[in-house]
Amino acid sequence: MRTGCLVVTPERAAQVAEELGVGQFVAHALEQTPKKVMVVPIPTDVRNLVVVPADGTEDDPGKYRKRIDEAVAALRGLAVKDAVWCLNEMPAPESGGPADAYWKTRHALGALSAALYRYDEHKSKPSPDRGVARVAVLAEPGTRTAVRRAVGEGNALDAGMSLARDLANAPANVCTPQYLADAASDLAELANVTVEVLEEAQMAELGMGAFLSVTRGSDTPAKLVVARYQGGGEGDAPFVLVGKGVTFDTGGISLKPGAAMDEMKFDMCGAASVAGALRAAIDANLPINVVAILAAAENMPSGKASRPGDIVSTMSGQTVEILNTDAEGRLLLCDALSFARRYEPRTVIDVATLTGACVIALGAHASALYANDEELGSQLAAAGRVTADRAWPMPLWDDYQEQLKSNFADMANIGGRPAGSITAACFLSRFADGLRWAHLDVAGTAYRSGARKGATGRPVPLLFQYLLDRADEAASAP
Ligand code: BES
Ligand code: MN
Ligand code: ZN
């Protein structure tokens, strides 16, 4: 076999090396750092071995995925165009994890697409390094159907994540509410998809005073974008995904400090992720109905901007005292949640880079997960676990609601410093009465800061998996 690289377990490496007549050489190399991922160049038709030892990979999907990510990083470091992936032999967790060929292949694809993603839209000279171009997955006899399915669904997820990352990485002078509306409208080219864009005047008619208060200071009109995918039956209740799409968050009159303010172009990651999840569902042809609602607006200070102390009325009829114009995400989302009711949803999941407090609580490893429905909450947590796109459950106890008391309106839009991610979720919960609703605060997970600054595409894997699992249920129902 002629290939740039084989990605293999140590056992397989030894066997292959023996067959290629370089057994001694490889055995010696493998003794050096037996627990690390290692590249062994060999003078044969197979030019390199990337050797990937199991080291806790059987413990949990997160550890398994981490190791796969390391294997991909090693592969990426080689200047090879093609490779054969033989890692479906690696030990993996039996329960709720990548025990079988389907899951191993999904993680291989997931790691590859994450590592090979580039955003050089705005570089005058795109990076010449495109990485490995073709990876073949070696499927054991009896696993071919599962592996083929994993490749199909893995590619659908890749398309969705790339869309989410491209939208989120685009700067705020490019990625405006109109740009998000246009990106969603592009999806209407695909089968069974329709897109509708509501303008500010229509939102005013619906009574969306909270939503409109956010965009008041901006010269760029807000949009409420609704993209619908009808993969299921006419009468099937849809899964509704709602995304925070603040294309830039200055804080408004409650202006943010200057440091790292550029990162507030990522404040539309929620909207990008629901568009991405929808794209993945479309590409995978899921037999369910999905509605993605993108709440798109820019939060700017100006002579027209909302002031601290302003009181607005929401589509639900409840009034809100805006004590801090920087707590704008919940103002968009509360009206978007009320709007979602018209689709008589099976479930509603909103996704938002909602609070800095969420980053303090959970860092970059887990999204915060809130749900007013136990089944929905555990289904989302499970979807996050198997995809290694984890979400951790947080409380919505009534005790926290007290922090939202206002002297002048039905509620305030902030609850003070303690438990900031929770009080934000509690605010939203007041608009989700009677819905089966969940909220994902992705402020720490949707993008990275620092040297690797950029959108991660999370939580598209979790959302897509949740939808895929529901589609599987529908298929296996009597
Ligand atoms: N978009 C921010 C939340 C955020 C902060 C995301 C840092 C990622 C990193 C949100 O609109 C915001 O400003 N929230 C305020 C709420 C506060 C005023 C109650 C925050 O977290 O400081
Ligand atoms: Mn803000
Ligand atoms: Zn924000």
Coordinates of C-alpha atoms and ligand atoms in Angstrom, one line a residue:
M1 CA 0.0 0.0 0.0
R2 CA 1.3 3.4 -0.9
T3 CA 0.2 6.2 1.5
G4 CA 1.7 9.1 3.3
C5 CA 0.8 7.8 6.6
L6 CA -0.9 5.0 8.6
V7 CA -2.5 6.1 11.9
V8 CA -2.4 3.0 14.1
T9 CA -2.3 1.4 17.6
P10 CA 1.1 0.3 18.8
E11 CA 0.1 -3.4 18.3
R12 CA -0.9 -2.7 14.7
A13 CA 2.3 -0.6 14.2
A14 CA 4.5 -3.5 15.3
Q15 CA 2.6 -5.9 13.0
V16 CA 2.7 -3.6 9.9
A17 CA 6.4 -2.8 10.5
E18 CA 7.2 -6.5 10.6
E19 CA 5.4 -7.1 7.3
L20 CA 7.2 -4.2 5.7
G21 CA 10.6 -5.5 7.0
V22 CA 11.3 -2.6 9.4
G23 CA 10.2 -4.4 12.5
Q24 CA 13.4 -3.9 14.5
F25 CA 13.5 -0.2 13.7
V26 CA 9.9 0.5 14.7
A27 CA 10.1 -1.7 17.8
H28 CA 13.0 0.4 19.0
A29 CA 11.2 3.6 18.3
L30 CA 8.1 2.5 20.2
E31 CA 10.2 1.8 23.3
Q32 CA 11.2 5.4 23.6
T33 CA 7.9 7.1 24.8
P34 CA 5.4 4.3 25.0
K35 CA 2.5 6.4 26.3
K36 CA 2.7 9.3 23.9
V37 CA 1.4 9.7 20.4
M38 CA 4.5 9.3 18.2
V39 CA 5.4 9.8 14.6
V40 CA 7.7 7.1 13.2
P41 CA 9.0 7.8 9.7
I42 CA 9.8 4.6 7.9
P43 CA 11.7 4.0 4.6
T44 CA 8.9 2.1 2.9
D45 CA 5.8 2.8 0.6
V46 CA 4.0 3.7 3.8
R47 CA 6.1 6.7 4.7
N48 CA 5.1 7.3 8.2
L49 CA 3.4 5.7 11.1
V50 CA 1.5 7.8 13.6
V51 CA 1.4 5.5 16.6
V52 CA -1.4 6.2 19.1
P53 CA -1.3 4.3 22.4
A54 CA -4.4 3.9 24.5
D55 CA -3.9 5.7 27.7
G56 CA -7.2 6.1 29.6
T57 CA -9.1 6.1 26.3
E58 CA -11.4 3.4 27.6
D59 CA -12.4 5.6 30.6
D60 CA -14.7 8.2 29.0
P61 CA -15.5 9.8 25.7
G62 CA -13.7 13.0 26.6
K63 CA -10.4 11.2 27.1
Y64 CA -10.9 9.1 24.0
R65 CA -11.5 12.2 22.0
K66 CA -8.5 14.0 23.4
R67 CA -6.3 11.2 22.3
I68 CA -7.8 11.3 18.8
D69 CA -7.2 15.0 18.7
E70 CA -3.5 14.4 19.5
A71 CA -3.3 11.8 16.7
V72 CA -4.8 14.3 14.3
A73 CA -2.4 17.0 15.4
A74 CA 0.5 14.6 14.8
L75 CA -0.9 13.7 11.4
R76 CA -1.3 17.4 10.6
G77 CA 2.3 18.1 11.5
L78 CA 3.4 15.8 8.7
A79 CA 3.4 17.2 5.2
V80 CA 1.4 14.3 3.8
K81 CA -1.6 14.6 1.5
D82 CA -3.2 11.3 2.3
A83 CA -3.5 8.8 5.2
V84 CA -5.2 5.7 6.2
W85 CA -7.0 5.8 9.6
C86 CA -6.7 2.4 11.4
L87 CA -7.8 3.6 14.8
N88 CA -11.1 1.8 15.0
E89 CA -9.1 -0.8 16.9
M90 CA -8.4 1.5 19.9
P91 CA -10.0 0.8 23.2
A92 CA -13.0 3.0 24.0
P93 CA -15.6 3.4 26.7
E94 CA -18.4 0.7 26.6
S95 CA -21.2 2.8 28.0
G96 CA -22.4 6.1 26.5
G97 CA -19.2 6.4 24.5
P98 CA -17.4 5.5 21.3
A99 CA -17.4 1.8 21.9
D100 CA -18.3 0.9 18.4
A101 CA -17.1 1.5 14.9
Y102 CA -19.8 4.1 14.2
W103 CA -18.6 6.3 17.1
K104 CA -15.0 5.8 16.5
T105 CA -15.4 7.0 13.0
R106 CA -17.5 9.9 14.0
H107 CA -14.8 11.1 16.4
A108 CA -12.1 10.6 13.8
L109 CA -14.0 12.8 11.4
G110 CA -14.8 15.3 14.1
A111 CA -11.2 15.6 15.1
L112 CA -10.0 15.9 11.5
S113 CA -12.5 18.6 10.5
A114 CA -11.8 20.6 13.7
A115 CA -8.1 20.5 13.0
L116 CA -8.2 21.1 9.3
Y117 CA -10.6 24.1 9.5
R118 CA -9.0 27.4 8.3
Y119 CA -10.5 30.9 8.2
D120 CA -8.4 33.0 5.9
E121 CA -11.2 34.8 4.2
H122 CA -9.6 38.2 4.9
K123 CA -5.9 37.3 4.4
S124 CA -4.5 38.7 1.1
K125 CA -2.4 35.5 0.9
P126 CA -4.2 32.5 2.2
S127 CA -2.0 30.0 4.1
P128 CA -0.5 27.6 1.5
D129 CA -0.6 24.8 4.1
R130 CA -3.9 22.9 3.5
G131 CA -3.0 19.8 5.6
V132 CA -4.0 16.3 4.7
A133 CA -6.5 16.1 1.9
R134 CA -7.7 12.5 1.9
V135 CA -8.2 10.2 4.8
A136 CA -9.4 6.6 4.2
V137 CA -11.0 4.9 7.2
L138 CA -10.2 1.2 7.6
A139 CA -13.4 -0.6 8.5
E140 CA -13.2 -4.1 10.0
P141 CA -15.4 -6.7 8.3
G142 CA -19.0 -6.3 9.6
T143 CA -18.6 -2.6 10.4
R144 CA -18.8 -1.2 6.9
T145 CA -22.4 -0.1 7.1
A146 CA -21.9 1.6 10.4
V147 CA -18.7 3.3 9.2
R148 CA -20.3 4.5 6.1
R149 CA -23.2 6.0 8.1
A150 CA -20.7 7.6 10.4
V151 CA -18.9 9.2 7.5
G152 CA -22.2 10.6 6.1
E153 CA -23.3 12.0 9.4
G154 CA -19.8 13.2 10.3
N155 CA -19.7 15.1 7.0
A156 CA -23.1 16.7 7.7
L157 CA -21.8 17.8 11.1
D158 CA -18.6 19.1 9.5
A159 CA -20.7 21.3 7.1
G160 CA -22.7 22.6 10.0
M161 CA -19.7 23.4 12.2
S162 CA -17.9 25.1 9.3
L163 CA -20.9 27.3 8.7
A164 CA -21.1 28.2 12.4
R165 CA -17.3 28.9 12.5
D166 CA -17.3 30.9 9.3
L167 CA -20.2 33.1 10.5
A168 CA -18.7 33.6 13.9
N169 CA -15.2 34.4 12.7
A170 CA -16.3 37.0 10.3
P171 CA -15.7 40.5 11.7
A172 CA -18.7 42.6 12.8
N173 CA -18.3 45.0 9.9
V174 CA -19.0 42.1 7.6
C175 CA -21.2 39.9 9.8
T176 CA -24.2 42.2 10.4
P177 CA -27.8 41.1 11.1
Q178 CA -28.4 41.3 7.4
Y179 CA -25.4 39.0 6.7
L180 CA -26.8 36.4 9.1
A181 CA -30.2 36.7 7.3
D182 CA -28.4 36.2 4.0
A183 CA -26.5 33.2 5.2
A184 CA -29.7 31.6 6.5
S185 CA -31.5 32.5 3.2
D186 CA -28.7 30.6 1.3
L187 CA -30.0 27.5 3.1
A188 CA -33.3 27.9 1.3
E189 CA -31.6 26.6 -1.8
L190 CA -31.6 23.2 -0.1
A191 CA -34.5 20.8 -0.2
N192 CA -37.3 21.2 2.3
V193 CA -36.0 24.5 3.6
T194 CA -37.8 27.8 3.8
V195 CA -36.5 31.1 5.3
E196 CA -38.3 34.1 6.5
V197 CA -36.8 37.4 7.8
L198 CA -38.8 39.7 10.1
E199 CA -37.9 43.4 10.0
E200 CA -38.0 45.8 12.9
A201 CA -41.5 47.1 12.0
Q202 CA -42.9 43.5 12.1
M203 CA -41.2 43.0 15.5
A204 CA -42.8 46.2 16.7
E205 CA -46.2 45.0 15.6
L206 CA -45.6 41.8 17.6
G207 CA -44.8 43.8 20.7
M208 CA -41.2 42.9 20.9
G209 CA -40.1 45.9 23.0
A210 CA -37.3 44.1 24.7
F211 CA -35.7 42.9 21.5
L212 CA -36.0 46.3 19.9
S213 CA -34.5 48.1 22.9
V214 CA -31.2 46.3 22.1
T215 CA -30.9 47.6 18.6
R216 CA -32.0 51.1 19.3
G217 CA -28.5 52.5 19.5
S218 CA -27.3 50.9 16.3
D219 CA -27.5 52.2 12.7
T220 CA -27.7 48.6 11.5
P221 CA -31.2 47.2 11.5
A222 CA -32.0 44.1 13.5
K223 CA -33.5 41.0 12.0
L224 CA -35.4 38.1 13.3
V225 CA -34.4 35.2 11.0
V226 CA -36.5 32.0 10.8
A227 CA -35.2 29.1 8.9
R228 CA -37.4 26.0 8.8
Y229 CA -36.5 22.5 7.7
Q230 CA -39.4 20.1 7.0
G231 CA -37.8 16.6 7.0
G232 CA -40.6 15.1 9.0
G233 CA -44.3 14.8 8.5
E234 CA -46.6 17.8 7.9
G235 CA -48.1 17.6 11.4
D236 CA -44.9 16.7 13.4
A237 CA -44.2 19.3 16.1
P238 CA -40.8 20.9 15.3
F239 CA -37.7 21.1 17.4
V240 CA -37.1 24.9 17.8
L241 CA -33.5 26.2 18.2
V242 CA -33.1 29.9 19.2
G243 CA -29.8 31.6 18.9
K244 CA -28.4 34.9 20.4
G245 CA -27.1 36.8 17.4
V246 CA -25.5 40.0 18.8
T247 CA -23.2 40.8 15.9
F248 CA -21.3 43.1 18.1
D249 CA -21.7 43.8 21.9
T250 CA -20.2 47.0 23.0
G251 CA -22.4 46.9 26.1
G252 CA -24.3 49.9 24.9
I253 CA -24.6 52.8 27.3
S254 CA -23.3 50.4 30.0
L255 CA -20.2 50.4 27.9
K256 CA -17.8 47.5 28.3
P257 CA -14.1 48.1 29.1
G258 CA -11.8 48.1 26.1
A259 CA -9.7 45.1 26.7
A260 CA -10.5 42.2 24.4
M261 CA -13.6 44.0 23.2
D262 CA -12.9 42.7 19.7
E263 CA -14.0 39.3 21.0
M264 CA -17.6 40.6 21.2
K265 CA -17.9 40.0 17.5
F266 CA -18.3 36.4 18.7
D267 CA -21.5 37.4 20.6
M268 CA -23.5 35.9 17.7
C269 CA -22.1 32.4 18.2
G270 CA -25.4 31.2 19.5
A271 CA -27.2 32.2 16.3
A272 CA -24.3 30.8 14.2
S273 CA -24.6 27.4 16.1
V274 CA -28.3 27.1 15.5
A275 CA -27.8 27.8 11.8
G276 CA -25.0 25.2 11.8
A277 CA -27.1 22.6 13.6
L278 CA -29.9 23.2 11.1
R279 CA -27.4 22.8 8.2
A280 CA -26.2 19.5 9.6
A281 CA -29.8 18.3 10.1
I282 CA -30.5 19.2 6.4
D283 CA -27.4 17.5 5.1
A284 CA -28.1 14.4 7.1
N285 CA -31.6 14.4 5.8
L286 CA -33.1 13.9 9.2
P287 CA -36.7 12.8 9.2
I288 CA -37.8 15.5 11.7
N289 CA -38.9 19.1 11.6
V290 CA -36.5 21.8 12.8
V291 CA -36.9 25.6 13.1
A292 CA -33.9 27.8 13.7
I293 CA -34.6 31.3 15.0
L294 CA -31.7 33.8 14.8
A295 CA -32.2 36.8 17.0
A296 CA -29.8 39.2 15.3
A297 CA -29.0 42.7 16.4
E298 CA -26.0 45.0 17.3
N299 CA -25.6 46.5 20.7
M300 CA -24.2 50.0 20.4
P301 CA -24.1 53.2 22.4
S302 CA -25.6 56.3 20.8
G303 CA -28.0 59.2 21.4
K304 CA -30.8 56.8 20.5
A305 CA -29.6 53.9 22.7
S306 CA -31.5 52.5 25.6
R307 CA -30.5 53.9 29.0
P308 CA -30.1 52.1 32.4
G309 CA -33.5 52.5 34.1
D310 CA -35.5 52.4 30.8
I311 CA -38.6 50.1 31.0
V312 CA -39.7 48.1 28.1
S313 CA -42.6 45.7 27.5
T314 CA -42.0 42.2 26.0
M315 CA -44.1 40.2 23.6
S316 CA -45.3 38.2 26.5
G317 CA -46.8 41.3 28.1
Q318 CA -44.3 41.3 31.0
T319 CA -42.3 44.5 31.6
V320 CA -38.6 44.7 32.1
E321 CA -36.5 47.4 33.8
I322 CA -33.2 47.6 31.9
L323 CA -30.7 48.2 34.8
N324 CA -27.7 47.3 32.6
T325 CA -27.8 47.7 28.8
D326 CA -24.9 45.1 28.6
A327 CA -27.3 42.3 29.7
E328 CA -28.8 42.5 26.2
G329 CA -28.8 38.9 25.2
R330 CA -31.7 38.0 27.5
L331 CA -33.7 40.9 26.1
L332 CA -33.4 39.6 22.6
L333 CA -34.0 36.0 23.6
C334 CA -37.1 36.6 25.8
D335 CA -39.0 37.9 22.8
A336 CA -37.6 35.3 20.5
L337 CA -38.8 32.6 23.0
S338 CA -42.3 34.1 23.0
F339 CA -42.2 34.2 19.2
A340 CA -41.2 30.5 19.1
R341 CA -44.5 29.5 20.6
R342 CA -46.3 29.9 17.3
Y343 CA -44.5 26.8 16.0
E344 CA -46.1 24.7 18.8
P345 CA -42.7 23.2 19.4
R346 CA -41.8 19.8 20.7
T347 CA -38.9 21.4 22.5
V348 CA -37.2 24.8 22.5
I349 CA -33.5 25.1 23.0
D350 CA -31.8 28.5 23.1
V351 CA -28.1 29.0 22.7
A352 CA -26.3 32.1 23.8
T353 CA -22.9 33.6 24.8
L354 CA -25.0 35.0 27.6
T355 CA -22.8 35.7 30.6
G356 CA -19.2 36.3 31.6
A357 CA -20.2 34.5 34.9
C358 CA -20.6 31.3 32.9
V359 CA -16.9 31.5 31.9
I360 CA -16.0 32.0 35.6
A361 CA -18.1 29.0 36.6
L362 CA -17.2 26.4 34.0
G363 CA -14.3 27.8 31.9
A364 CA -13.9 26.5 28.4
H365 CA -14.6 22.8 28.9
A366 CA -18.4 22.7 29.4
S367 CA -21.4 24.8 28.4
A368 CA -23.9 25.6 31.1
L369 CA -27.1 23.6 30.7
Y370 CA -30.4 24.7 32.1
A371 CA -33.7 23.0 31.5
N372 CA -37.3 23.2 32.9
D373 CA -37.8 19.6 31.7
E374 CA -35.8 16.7 33.2
E375 CA -36.0 14.5 30.1
L376 CA -34.8 17.3 27.8
G377 CA -32.0 18.2 30.1
S378 CA -30.7 14.7 30.4
Q379 CA -31.0 14.1 26.6
L380 CA -28.9 17.2 26.0
A381 CA -26.3 16.2 28.5
A382 CA -26.1 12.8 27.0
A383 CA -25.7 14.3 23.5
G384 CA -22.9 16.4 24.8
R385 CA -21.2 13.5 26.5
V386 CA -21.0 11.2 23.4
T387 CA -19.8 14.0 21.1
A388 CA -17.3 15.3 23.7
D389 CA -19.1 18.6 23.4
R390 CA -20.0 18.6 27.0
A391 CA -22.7 20.6 28.9
W392 CA -23.1 20.6 32.6
P393 CA -26.4 20.9 34.4
M394 CA -27.1 24.0 36.5
P395 CA -30.0 24.9 38.8
L396 CA -33.1 27.0 37.9
W397 CA -34.3 27.2 41.5
D398 CA -36.9 29.7 42.5
D399 CA -34.6 31.0 45.2
Y400 CA -32.5 32.7 42.5
Q401 CA -35.6 34.5 41.0
E402 CA -35.6 37.0 43.9
Q403 CA -32.5 38.6 42.5
L404 CA -34.4 39.8 39.5
K405 CA -36.9 42.0 41.6
S406 CA -37.5 45.5 40.3
N407 CA -39.1 48.4 42.1
F408 CA -40.5 49.7 38.9
A409 CA -41.3 46.8 36.5
D410 CA -42.2 43.1 36.6
M411 CA -38.5 42.3 36.6
A412 CA -35.0 43.7 36.2
N413 CA -32.7 42.5 33.5
I414 CA -29.9 41.8 35.9
G415 CA -29.6 39.9 39.2
G416 CA -26.3 41.3 40.6
R417 CA -22.9 39.6 40.7
P418 CA -23.7 36.3 42.5
A419 CA -24.7 33.4 40.2
G420 CA -24.8 35.5 37.1
S421 CA -25.2 32.7 34.6
I422 CA -28.1 31.3 36.7
T423 CA -30.0 34.5 37.1
A424 CA -29.7 35.1 33.4
A425 CA -31.2 31.7 32.8
C426 CA -33.9 32.4 35.5
F427 CA -34.8 35.5 33.6
L428 CA -35.3 33.5 30.4
S429 CA -37.3 30.8 32.2
R430 CA -40.0 33.4 32.9
F431 CA -40.7 33.4 29.2
A432 CA -40.6 29.7 28.8
D433 CA -43.7 28.8 30.9
G434 CA -45.4 25.7 29.5
L435 CA -42.7 25.1 26.9
R436 CA -40.3 22.2 27.2
W437 CA -37.3 24.5 27.2
A438 CA -33.6 24.4 27.7
H439 CA -30.9 27.0 27.6
L440 CA -27.2 26.6 26.8
D441 CA -24.9 29.3 28.0
V442 CA -21.9 28.9 25.7
A443 CA -19.9 32.0 26.6
G444 CA -16.9 29.9 27.5
T445 CA -17.1 27.2 24.9
A446 CA -18.2 28.8 21.6
Y447 CA -14.9 30.5 20.9
R448 CA -11.3 30.7 22.1
S449 CA -9.2 33.7 23.1
G450 CA -5.5 34.2 22.8
A451 CA -3.1 32.7 20.3
R452 CA -5.8 30.3 18.9
K453 CA -8.5 32.9 18.9
G454 CA -11.5 31.9 16.9
A455 CA -14.8 30.2 16.9
T456 CA -14.9 26.5 17.9
G457 CA -18.2 25.5 16.3
R458 CA -19.6 24.4 19.7
P459 CA -22.3 23.5 20.6
V460 CA -23.2 22.3 17.0
P461 CA -22.0 18.7 17.8
L462 CA -24.3 18.5 20.9
L463 CA -27.3 20.1 19.1
F464 CA -26.9 17.9 16.0
Q465 CA -26.6 14.8 18.2
Y466 CA -29.7 15.7 20.1
L467 CA -31.6 16.0 16.8
L468 CA -30.0 12.8 15.4
D469 CA -31.1 10.9 18.6
R470 CA -34.7 12.1 18.2
A471 CA -34.6 11.2 14.6
D472 CA -33.4 7.7 15.5
E473 CA -36.3 7.4 18.1
A474 CA -38.8 8.4 15.4
A475 CA -37.3 5.8 13.0
S476 CA -37.4 3.0 15.6
A477 CA -40.9 3.9 17.0
P478 CA -43.6 1.2 16.2
Ligands
BES1 N1 -22.0 38.9 25.6 C1 -21.9 39.1 27.0 C2 -21.4 37.9 27.8 C3 -20.0 37.5 27.6 C4 -19.0 38.1 28.3 C5 -19.7 36.5 26.7 C6 -17.7 37.7 28.2 C7 -18.4 36.1 26.6 C8 -17.4 36.7 27.3 C9 -23.2 39.5 27.6 O1 -24.0 40.3 26.8 C10 -22.9 40.4 28.8 O2 -22.3 41.4 28.6 N2 -23.3 40.0 30.0 C11 -23.0 40.7 31.2 C12 -24.2 40.6 32.0 C13 -24.2 41.4 33.3 C14 -24.2 42.9 32.8 C15 -25.3 41.1 34.2 C16 -21.8 40.1 31.8 O3 -21.7 38.8 31.8 O4 -21.0 40.8 32.3
MN2 MN -23.6 42.3 26.8
ZN3 ZN -23.8 40.0 24.8

